mmCIF file of C-alpha atoms in Angstrom:
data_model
loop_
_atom_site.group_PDB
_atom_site.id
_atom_site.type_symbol
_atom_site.label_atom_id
_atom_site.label_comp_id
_atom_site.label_asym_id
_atom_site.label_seq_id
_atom_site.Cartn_x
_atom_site.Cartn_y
_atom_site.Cartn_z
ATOM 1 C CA UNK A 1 93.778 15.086 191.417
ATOM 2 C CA UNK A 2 91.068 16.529 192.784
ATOM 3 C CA UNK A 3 87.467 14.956 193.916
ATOM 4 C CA UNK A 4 84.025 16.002 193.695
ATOM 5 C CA UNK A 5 82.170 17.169 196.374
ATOM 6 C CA UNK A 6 78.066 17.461 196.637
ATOM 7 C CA UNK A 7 78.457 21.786 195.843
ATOM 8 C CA UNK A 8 80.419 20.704 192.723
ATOM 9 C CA UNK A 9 78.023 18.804 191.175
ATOM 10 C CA UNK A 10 80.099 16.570 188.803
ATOM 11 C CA UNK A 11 78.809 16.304 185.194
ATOM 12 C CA UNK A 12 79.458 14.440 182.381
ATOM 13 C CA UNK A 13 81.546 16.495 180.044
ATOM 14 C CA UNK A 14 83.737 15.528 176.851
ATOM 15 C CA UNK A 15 87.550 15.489 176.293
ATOM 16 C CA UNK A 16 88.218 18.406 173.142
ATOM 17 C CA UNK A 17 89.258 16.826 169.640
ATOM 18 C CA UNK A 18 89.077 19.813 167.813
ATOM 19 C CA UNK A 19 91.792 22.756 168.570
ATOM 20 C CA UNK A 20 91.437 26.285 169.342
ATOM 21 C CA UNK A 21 91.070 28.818 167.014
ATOM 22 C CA UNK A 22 94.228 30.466 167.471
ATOM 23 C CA UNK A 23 96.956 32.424 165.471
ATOM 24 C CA UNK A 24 98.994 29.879 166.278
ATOM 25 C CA UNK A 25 96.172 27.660 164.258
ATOM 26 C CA UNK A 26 96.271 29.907 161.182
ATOM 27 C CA UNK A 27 99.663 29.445 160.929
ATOM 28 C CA UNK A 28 99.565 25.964 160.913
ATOM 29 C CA UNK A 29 97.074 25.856 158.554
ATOM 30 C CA UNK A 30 98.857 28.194 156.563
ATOM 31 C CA UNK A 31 101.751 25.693 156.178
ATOM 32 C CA UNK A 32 99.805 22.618 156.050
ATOM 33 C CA UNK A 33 97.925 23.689 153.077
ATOM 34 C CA UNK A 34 100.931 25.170 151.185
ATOM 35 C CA UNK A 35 102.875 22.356 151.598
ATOM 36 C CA UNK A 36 99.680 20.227 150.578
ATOM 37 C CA UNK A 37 100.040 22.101 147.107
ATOM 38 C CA UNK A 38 103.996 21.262 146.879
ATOM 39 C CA UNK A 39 103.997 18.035 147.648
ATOM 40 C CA UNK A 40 101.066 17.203 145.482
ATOM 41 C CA UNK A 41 102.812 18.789 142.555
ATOM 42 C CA UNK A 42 105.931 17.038 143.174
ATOM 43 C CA UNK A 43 104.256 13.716 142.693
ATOM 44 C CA UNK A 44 101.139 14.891 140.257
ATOM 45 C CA UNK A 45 103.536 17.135 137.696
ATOM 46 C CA UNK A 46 107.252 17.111 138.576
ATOM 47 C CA UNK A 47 107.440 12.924 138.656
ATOM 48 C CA UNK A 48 104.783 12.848 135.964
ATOM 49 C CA UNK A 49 102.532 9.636 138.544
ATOM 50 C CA UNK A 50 99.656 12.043 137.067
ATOM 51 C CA UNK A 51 96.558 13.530 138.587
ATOM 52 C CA UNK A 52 93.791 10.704 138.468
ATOM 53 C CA UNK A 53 96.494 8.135 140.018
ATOM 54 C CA UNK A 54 97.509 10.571 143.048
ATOM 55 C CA UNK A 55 93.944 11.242 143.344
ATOM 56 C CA UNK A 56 93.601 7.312 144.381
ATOM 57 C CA UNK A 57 96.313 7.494 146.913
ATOM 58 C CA UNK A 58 96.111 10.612 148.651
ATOM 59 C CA UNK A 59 92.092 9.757 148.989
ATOM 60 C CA UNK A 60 93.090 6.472 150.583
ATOM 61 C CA UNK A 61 95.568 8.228 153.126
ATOM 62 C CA UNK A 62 92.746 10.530 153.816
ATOM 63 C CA UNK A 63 90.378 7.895 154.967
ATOM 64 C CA UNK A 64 92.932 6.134 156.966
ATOM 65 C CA UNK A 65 94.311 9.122 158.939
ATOM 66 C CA UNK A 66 90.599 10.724 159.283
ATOM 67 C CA UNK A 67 89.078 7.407 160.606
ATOM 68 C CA UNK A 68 91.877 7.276 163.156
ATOM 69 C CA UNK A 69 91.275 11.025 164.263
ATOM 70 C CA UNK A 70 87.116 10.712 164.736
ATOM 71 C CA UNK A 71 88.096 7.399 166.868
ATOM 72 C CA UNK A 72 90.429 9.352 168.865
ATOM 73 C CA UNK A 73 89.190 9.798 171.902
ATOM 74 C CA UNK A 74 91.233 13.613 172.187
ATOM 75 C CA UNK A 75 93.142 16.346 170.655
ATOM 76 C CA UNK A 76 96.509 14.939 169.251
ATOM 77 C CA UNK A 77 98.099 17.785 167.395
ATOM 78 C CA UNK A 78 100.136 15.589 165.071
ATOM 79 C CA UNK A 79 97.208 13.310 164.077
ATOM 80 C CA UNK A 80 95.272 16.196 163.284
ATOM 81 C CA UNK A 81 97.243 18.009 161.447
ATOM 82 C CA UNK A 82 98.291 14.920 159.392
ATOM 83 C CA UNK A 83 94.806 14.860 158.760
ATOM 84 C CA UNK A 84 94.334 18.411 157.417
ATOM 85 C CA UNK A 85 97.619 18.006 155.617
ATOM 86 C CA UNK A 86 95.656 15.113 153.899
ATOM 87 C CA UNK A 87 92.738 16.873 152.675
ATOM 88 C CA UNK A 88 95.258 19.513 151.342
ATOM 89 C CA UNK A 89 96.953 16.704 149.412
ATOM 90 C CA UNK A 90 93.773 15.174 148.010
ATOM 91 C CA UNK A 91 91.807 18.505 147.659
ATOM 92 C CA UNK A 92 95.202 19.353 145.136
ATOM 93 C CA UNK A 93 95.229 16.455 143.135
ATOM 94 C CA UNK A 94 90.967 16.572 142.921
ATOM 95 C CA UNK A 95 90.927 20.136 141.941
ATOM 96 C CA UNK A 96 93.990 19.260 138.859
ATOM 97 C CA UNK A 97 92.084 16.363 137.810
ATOM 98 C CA UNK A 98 88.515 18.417 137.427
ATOM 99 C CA UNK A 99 90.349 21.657 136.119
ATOM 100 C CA UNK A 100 92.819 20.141 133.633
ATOM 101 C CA UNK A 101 92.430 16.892 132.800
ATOM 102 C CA UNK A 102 94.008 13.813 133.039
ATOM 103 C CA UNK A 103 98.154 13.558 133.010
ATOM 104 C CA UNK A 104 100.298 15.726 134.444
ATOM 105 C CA UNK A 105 100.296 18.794 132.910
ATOM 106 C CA UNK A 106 100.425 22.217 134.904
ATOM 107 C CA UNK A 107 98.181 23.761 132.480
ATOM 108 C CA UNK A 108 94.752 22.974 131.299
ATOM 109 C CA UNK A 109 94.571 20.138 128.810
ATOM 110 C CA UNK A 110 91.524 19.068 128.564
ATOM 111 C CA UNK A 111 89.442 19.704 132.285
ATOM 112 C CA UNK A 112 86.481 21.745 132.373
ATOM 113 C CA UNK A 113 88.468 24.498 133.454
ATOM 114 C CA UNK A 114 89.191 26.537 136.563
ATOM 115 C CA UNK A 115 86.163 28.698 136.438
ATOM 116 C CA UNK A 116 83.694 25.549 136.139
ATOM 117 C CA UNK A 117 85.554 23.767 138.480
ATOM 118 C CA UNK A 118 85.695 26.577 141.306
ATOM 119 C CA UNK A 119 82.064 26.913 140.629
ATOM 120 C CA UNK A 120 81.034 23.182 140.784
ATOM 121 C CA UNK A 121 82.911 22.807 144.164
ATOM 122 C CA UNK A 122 81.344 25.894 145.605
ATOM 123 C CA UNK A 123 77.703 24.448 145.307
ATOM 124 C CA UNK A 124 79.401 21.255 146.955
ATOM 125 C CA UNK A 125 80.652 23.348 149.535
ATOM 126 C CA UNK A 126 77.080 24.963 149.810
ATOM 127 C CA UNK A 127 75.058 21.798 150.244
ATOM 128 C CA UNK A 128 77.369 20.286 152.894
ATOM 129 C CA UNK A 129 76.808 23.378 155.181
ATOM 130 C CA UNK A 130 73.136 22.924 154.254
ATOM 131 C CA UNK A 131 73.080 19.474 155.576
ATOM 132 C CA UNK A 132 75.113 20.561 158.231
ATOM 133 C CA UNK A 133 72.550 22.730 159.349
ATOM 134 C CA UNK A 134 69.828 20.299 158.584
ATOM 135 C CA UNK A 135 71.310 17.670 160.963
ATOM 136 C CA UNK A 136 71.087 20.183 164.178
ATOM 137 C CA UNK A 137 74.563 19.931 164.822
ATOM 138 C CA UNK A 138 76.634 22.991 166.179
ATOM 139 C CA UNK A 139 78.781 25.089 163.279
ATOM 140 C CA UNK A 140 80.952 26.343 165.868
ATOM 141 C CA UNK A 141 84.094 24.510 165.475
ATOM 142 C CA UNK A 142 85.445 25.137 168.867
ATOM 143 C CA UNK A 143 82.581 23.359 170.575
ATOM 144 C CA UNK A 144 81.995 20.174 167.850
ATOM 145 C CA UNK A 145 81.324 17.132 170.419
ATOM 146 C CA UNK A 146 79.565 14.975 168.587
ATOM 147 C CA UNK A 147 80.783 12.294 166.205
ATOM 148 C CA UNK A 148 78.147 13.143 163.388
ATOM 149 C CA UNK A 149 79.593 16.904 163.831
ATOM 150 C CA UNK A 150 83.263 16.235 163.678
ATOM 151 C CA UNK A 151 82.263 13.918 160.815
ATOM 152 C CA UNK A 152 80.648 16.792 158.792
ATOM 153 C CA UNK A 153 83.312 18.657 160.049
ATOM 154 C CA UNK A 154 86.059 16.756 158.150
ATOM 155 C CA UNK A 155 83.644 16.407 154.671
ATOM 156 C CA UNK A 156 83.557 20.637 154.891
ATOM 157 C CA UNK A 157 87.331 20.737 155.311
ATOM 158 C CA UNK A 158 88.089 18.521 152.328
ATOM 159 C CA UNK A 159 85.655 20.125 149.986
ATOM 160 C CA UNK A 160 86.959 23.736 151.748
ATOM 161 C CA UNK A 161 90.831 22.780 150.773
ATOM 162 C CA UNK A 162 89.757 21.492 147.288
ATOM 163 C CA UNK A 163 87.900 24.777 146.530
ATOM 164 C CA UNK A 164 90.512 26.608 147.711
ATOM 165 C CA UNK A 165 92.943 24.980 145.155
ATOM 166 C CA UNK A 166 90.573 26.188 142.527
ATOM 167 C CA UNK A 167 90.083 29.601 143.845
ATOM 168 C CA UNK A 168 93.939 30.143 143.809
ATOM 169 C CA UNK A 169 93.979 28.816 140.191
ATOM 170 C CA UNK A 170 91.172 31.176 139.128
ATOM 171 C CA UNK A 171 93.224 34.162 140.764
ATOM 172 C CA UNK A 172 96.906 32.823 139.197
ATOM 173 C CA UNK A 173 95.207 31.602 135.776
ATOM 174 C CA UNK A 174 92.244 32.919 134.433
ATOM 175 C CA UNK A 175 93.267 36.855 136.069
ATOM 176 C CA UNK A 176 96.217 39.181 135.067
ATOM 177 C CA UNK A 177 97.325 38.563 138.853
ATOM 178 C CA UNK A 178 99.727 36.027 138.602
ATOM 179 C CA UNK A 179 100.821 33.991 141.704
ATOM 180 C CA UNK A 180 102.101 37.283 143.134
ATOM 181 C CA UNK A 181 99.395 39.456 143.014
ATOM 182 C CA UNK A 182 97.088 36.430 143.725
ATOM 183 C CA UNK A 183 99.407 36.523 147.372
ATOM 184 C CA UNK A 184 98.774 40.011 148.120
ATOM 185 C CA UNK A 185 95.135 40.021 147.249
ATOM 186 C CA UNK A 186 94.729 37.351 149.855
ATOM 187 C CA UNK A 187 96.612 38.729 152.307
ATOM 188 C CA UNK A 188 94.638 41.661 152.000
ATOM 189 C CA UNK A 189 91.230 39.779 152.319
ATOM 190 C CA UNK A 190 92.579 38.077 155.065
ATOM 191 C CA UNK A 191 93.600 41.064 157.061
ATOM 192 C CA UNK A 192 89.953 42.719 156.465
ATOM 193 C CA UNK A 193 88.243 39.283 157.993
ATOM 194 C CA UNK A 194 90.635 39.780 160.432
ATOM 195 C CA UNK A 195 89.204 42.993 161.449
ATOM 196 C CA UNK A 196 85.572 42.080 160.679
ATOM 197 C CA UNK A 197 85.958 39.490 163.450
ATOM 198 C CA UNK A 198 87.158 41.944 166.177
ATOM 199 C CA UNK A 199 85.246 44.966 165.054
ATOM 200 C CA UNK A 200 81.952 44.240 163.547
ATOM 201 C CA UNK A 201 78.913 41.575 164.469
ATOM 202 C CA UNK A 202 79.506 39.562 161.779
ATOM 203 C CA UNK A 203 79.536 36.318 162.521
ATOM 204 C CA UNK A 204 82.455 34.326 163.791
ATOM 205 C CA UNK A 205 81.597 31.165 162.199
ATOM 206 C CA UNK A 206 81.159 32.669 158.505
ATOM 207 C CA UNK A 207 84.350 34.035 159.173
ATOM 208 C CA UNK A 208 86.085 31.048 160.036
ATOM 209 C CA UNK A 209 85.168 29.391 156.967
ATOM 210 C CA UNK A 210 85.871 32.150 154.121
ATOM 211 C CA UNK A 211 88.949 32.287 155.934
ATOM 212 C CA UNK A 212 89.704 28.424 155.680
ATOM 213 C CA UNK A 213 88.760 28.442 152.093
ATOM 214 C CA UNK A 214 91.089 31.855 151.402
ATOM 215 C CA UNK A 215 94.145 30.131 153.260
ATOM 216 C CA UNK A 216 93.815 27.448 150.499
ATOM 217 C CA UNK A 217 94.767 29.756 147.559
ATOM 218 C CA UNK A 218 96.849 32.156 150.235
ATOM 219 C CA UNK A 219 98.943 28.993 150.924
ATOM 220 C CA UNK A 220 99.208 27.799 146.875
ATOM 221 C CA UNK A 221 100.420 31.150 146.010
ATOM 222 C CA UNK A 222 103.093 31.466 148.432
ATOM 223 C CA UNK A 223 104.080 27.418 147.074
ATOM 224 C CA UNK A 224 104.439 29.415 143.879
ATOM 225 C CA UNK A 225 106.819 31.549 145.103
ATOM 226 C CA UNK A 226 109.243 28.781 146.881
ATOM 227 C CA UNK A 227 109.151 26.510 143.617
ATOM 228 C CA UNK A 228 108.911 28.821 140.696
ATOM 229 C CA UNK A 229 111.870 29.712 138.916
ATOM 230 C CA UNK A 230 113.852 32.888 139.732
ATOM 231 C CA UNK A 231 113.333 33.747 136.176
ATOM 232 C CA UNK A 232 109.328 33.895 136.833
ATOM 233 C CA UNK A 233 109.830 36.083 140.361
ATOM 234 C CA UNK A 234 110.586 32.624 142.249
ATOM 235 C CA UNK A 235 112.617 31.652 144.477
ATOM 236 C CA UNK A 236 113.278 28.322 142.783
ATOM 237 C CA UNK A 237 113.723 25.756 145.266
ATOM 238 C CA UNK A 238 111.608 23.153 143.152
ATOM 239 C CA UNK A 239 108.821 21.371 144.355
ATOM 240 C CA UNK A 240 110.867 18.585 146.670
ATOM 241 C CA UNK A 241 112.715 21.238 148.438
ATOM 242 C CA UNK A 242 110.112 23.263 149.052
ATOM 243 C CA UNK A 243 107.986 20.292 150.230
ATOM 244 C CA UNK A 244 111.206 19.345 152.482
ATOM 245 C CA UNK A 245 111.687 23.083 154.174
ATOM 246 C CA UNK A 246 107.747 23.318 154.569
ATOM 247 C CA UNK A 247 107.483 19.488 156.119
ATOM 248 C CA UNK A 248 110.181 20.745 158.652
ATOM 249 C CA UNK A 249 108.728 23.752 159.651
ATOM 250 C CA UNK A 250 105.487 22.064 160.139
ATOM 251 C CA UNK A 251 106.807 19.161 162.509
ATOM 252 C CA UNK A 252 108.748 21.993 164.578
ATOM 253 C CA UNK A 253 105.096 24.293 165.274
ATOM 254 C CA UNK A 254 103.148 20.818 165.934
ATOM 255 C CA UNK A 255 105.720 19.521 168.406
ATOM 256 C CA UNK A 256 105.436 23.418 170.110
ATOM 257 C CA UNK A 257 101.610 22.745 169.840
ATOM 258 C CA UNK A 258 101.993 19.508 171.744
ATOM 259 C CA UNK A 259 104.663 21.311 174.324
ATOM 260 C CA UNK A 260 101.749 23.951 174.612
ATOM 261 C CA UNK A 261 98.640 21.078 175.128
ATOM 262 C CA UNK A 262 100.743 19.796 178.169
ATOM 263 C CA UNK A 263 100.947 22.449 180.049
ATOM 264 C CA UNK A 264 98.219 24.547 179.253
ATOM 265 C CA UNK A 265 95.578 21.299 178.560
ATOM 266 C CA UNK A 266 92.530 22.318 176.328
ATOM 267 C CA UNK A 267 89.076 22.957 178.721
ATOM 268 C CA UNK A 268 85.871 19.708 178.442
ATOM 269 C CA UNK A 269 82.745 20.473 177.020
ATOM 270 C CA UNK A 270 79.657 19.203 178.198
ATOM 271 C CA UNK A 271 78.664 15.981 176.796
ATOM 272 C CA UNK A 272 76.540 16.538 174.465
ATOM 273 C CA UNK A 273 72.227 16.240 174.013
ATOM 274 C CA UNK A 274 69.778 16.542 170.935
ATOM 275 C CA UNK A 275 68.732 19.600 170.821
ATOM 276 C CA UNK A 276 64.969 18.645 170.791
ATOM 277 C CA UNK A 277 64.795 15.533 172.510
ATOM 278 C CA UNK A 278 67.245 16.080 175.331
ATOM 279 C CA UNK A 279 68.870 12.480 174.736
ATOM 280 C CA UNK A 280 72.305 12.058 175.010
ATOM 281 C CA UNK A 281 74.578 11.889 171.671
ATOM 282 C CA UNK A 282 77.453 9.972 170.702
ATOM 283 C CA UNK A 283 80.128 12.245 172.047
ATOM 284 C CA UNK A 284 83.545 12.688 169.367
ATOM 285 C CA UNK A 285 85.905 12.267 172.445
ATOM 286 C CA UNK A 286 86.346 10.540 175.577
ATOM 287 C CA UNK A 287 83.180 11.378 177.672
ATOM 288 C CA UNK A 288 84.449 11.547 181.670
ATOM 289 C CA UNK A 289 82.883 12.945 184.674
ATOM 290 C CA UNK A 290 84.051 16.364 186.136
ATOM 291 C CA UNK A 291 83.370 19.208 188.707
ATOM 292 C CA UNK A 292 83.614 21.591 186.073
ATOM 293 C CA UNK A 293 85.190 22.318 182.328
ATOM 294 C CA UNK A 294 88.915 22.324 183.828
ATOM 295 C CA UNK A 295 91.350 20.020 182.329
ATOM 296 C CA UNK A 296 92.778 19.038 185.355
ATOM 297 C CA UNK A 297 88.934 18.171 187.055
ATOM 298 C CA UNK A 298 88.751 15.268 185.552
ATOM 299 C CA UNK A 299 87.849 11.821 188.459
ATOM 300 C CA UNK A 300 86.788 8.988 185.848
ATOM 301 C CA UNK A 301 85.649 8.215 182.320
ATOM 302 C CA UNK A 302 82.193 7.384 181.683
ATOM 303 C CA UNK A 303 80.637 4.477 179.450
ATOM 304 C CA UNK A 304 78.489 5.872 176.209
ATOM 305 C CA UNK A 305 75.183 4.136 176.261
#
């Protein structure tokens, strides 16, 4: 381990909770969300529990596996993907309850609808970013360091994943798409943000976060497609072994994730000050004192005061 000398002037910096924005990070996403949408339909629809009853549970996982990540005091892949598998979960069985009702019917029967309900959750969505920006805190995911910004963080992503259960429902319902061409639409969109962030100014962050909500619906329609019957241009595996295969697949890329963290480890980021006042802010990870933003720099953790 290395020590600081006077030229390196060591600085208080903070250990990353938040991952990369990777392909690697799509992809988990990807499969986090879609199996989100199977496993909430094998317990809100296939085994009849019903909507407003799953809505209880998977909101009380939520809490307990988000309150363990924002205490964390760094990046553990499998916590926080649990967590975003979580919000996938609840943001199913919230969007089901609004949209159609209570029970456990796949179809509408007696919500306000998927239209409403994509609406209503998009002027959520809207006033969280609003006091997002409000607060002062940074919208640039990557570089979250604060506790009030991973916080805020985690509020966007469940509203984000709930949305994006509606938007796919919109696109498979209430369009002549169908789960299919609700797939390749997405797809589509995604590929043009995908060039919009390498070859035009528009922002990265507004990117990031159409493309969170899109990988919602992306991931719901491709669930279609694994549970569906064969019959409807399925592949019908049912919604347990489709939850099963995507479960798998999941723990597989997170483990890789984790062989990746340890040998490549994520870089600090500097602890974190208001803005205005200059006074130091509850940092979201373990705050430690380093010669620089390497990993591998670090010579002993700090106190918060």
């Amino acid at each position: 381990m290395e020590t600081a000398t006077p030229e390196t002037k060591p600085a208080a910096y903070v250990l990353r909770k938040l991952p990369h924005i990777t392909l690697l990070f799509w992809i988990l996403k990807t499969i986090a969300v879609t199996l989100g949408e199977t496993a909430g339909d094998e317990f809100g629809i296939t085994m009849k529990v019903g909507y407003a009853a799953m809505v209880g549970t998977f909101f009380l996982f939520f809490l307990v596996v988000v309150t363990w990540q924002v205490w964390a005091d760094r990046f553990h892949p499998a916590l926080y993907w649990t967590v975003i598998l979580s919000t996938s979960l609840v943001g199913t069985e919230i969007s089901d309850l609004m949209n159609r009702g209570f029970g456990h019917a796949s179809t509408d029967a007696g919500g306000i609808g998927y239209t409403a309900g994509g609406a209503i959750l998009t002027t959520i969505l809207a006033i969280v970013f609003l006091v997002w920006w409000r607060t002062g805190q940074t919208f640039e995911v990557e570089n979250i360091a604060t506790r009030k910004g991973e916080i805020l963080y985690w509020i966007a992503i469940l509203v984000s994943n709930t949305l994006g259960t509606s938007s796919g429902d919109v696109l498979a319902h209430d369009t002549s798409l169908g789960f299919r061409g609700a797939f390749f639409v997405l797809s589509g969109i995604m590929l043009l943000l995908t060039a919009a962030h390498y070859l035009t100014p528009i922002s990265g962050t507004l990117i990031f976060w159409i493309a969170f909500v899109l990988t919602r619906p992306l991931g719901a329609a491709g669930g279609d497609f694994l549970v569906k019957p064969t019959s409807e241009g399925g592949l019908g595996w049912g919604t347990l072994n489709a939850s099963l295969v995507l479960f798998w697949l999941l723990a597989v890329l997170v483990v890789y994730q984790m062989w990746q963290l340890r040998n490549h480890p994520l870089g600090l980021l500097p602890a974190p000050l208001h803005r205005r006042t200059g006074q130091r802010q509850r940092p979201n990870g373990e705050l430690v004192l380093a010669d620089g933003p390497s990993h591998r720099q670090i010579v002993r953790p700090l106190a918060w005061e």
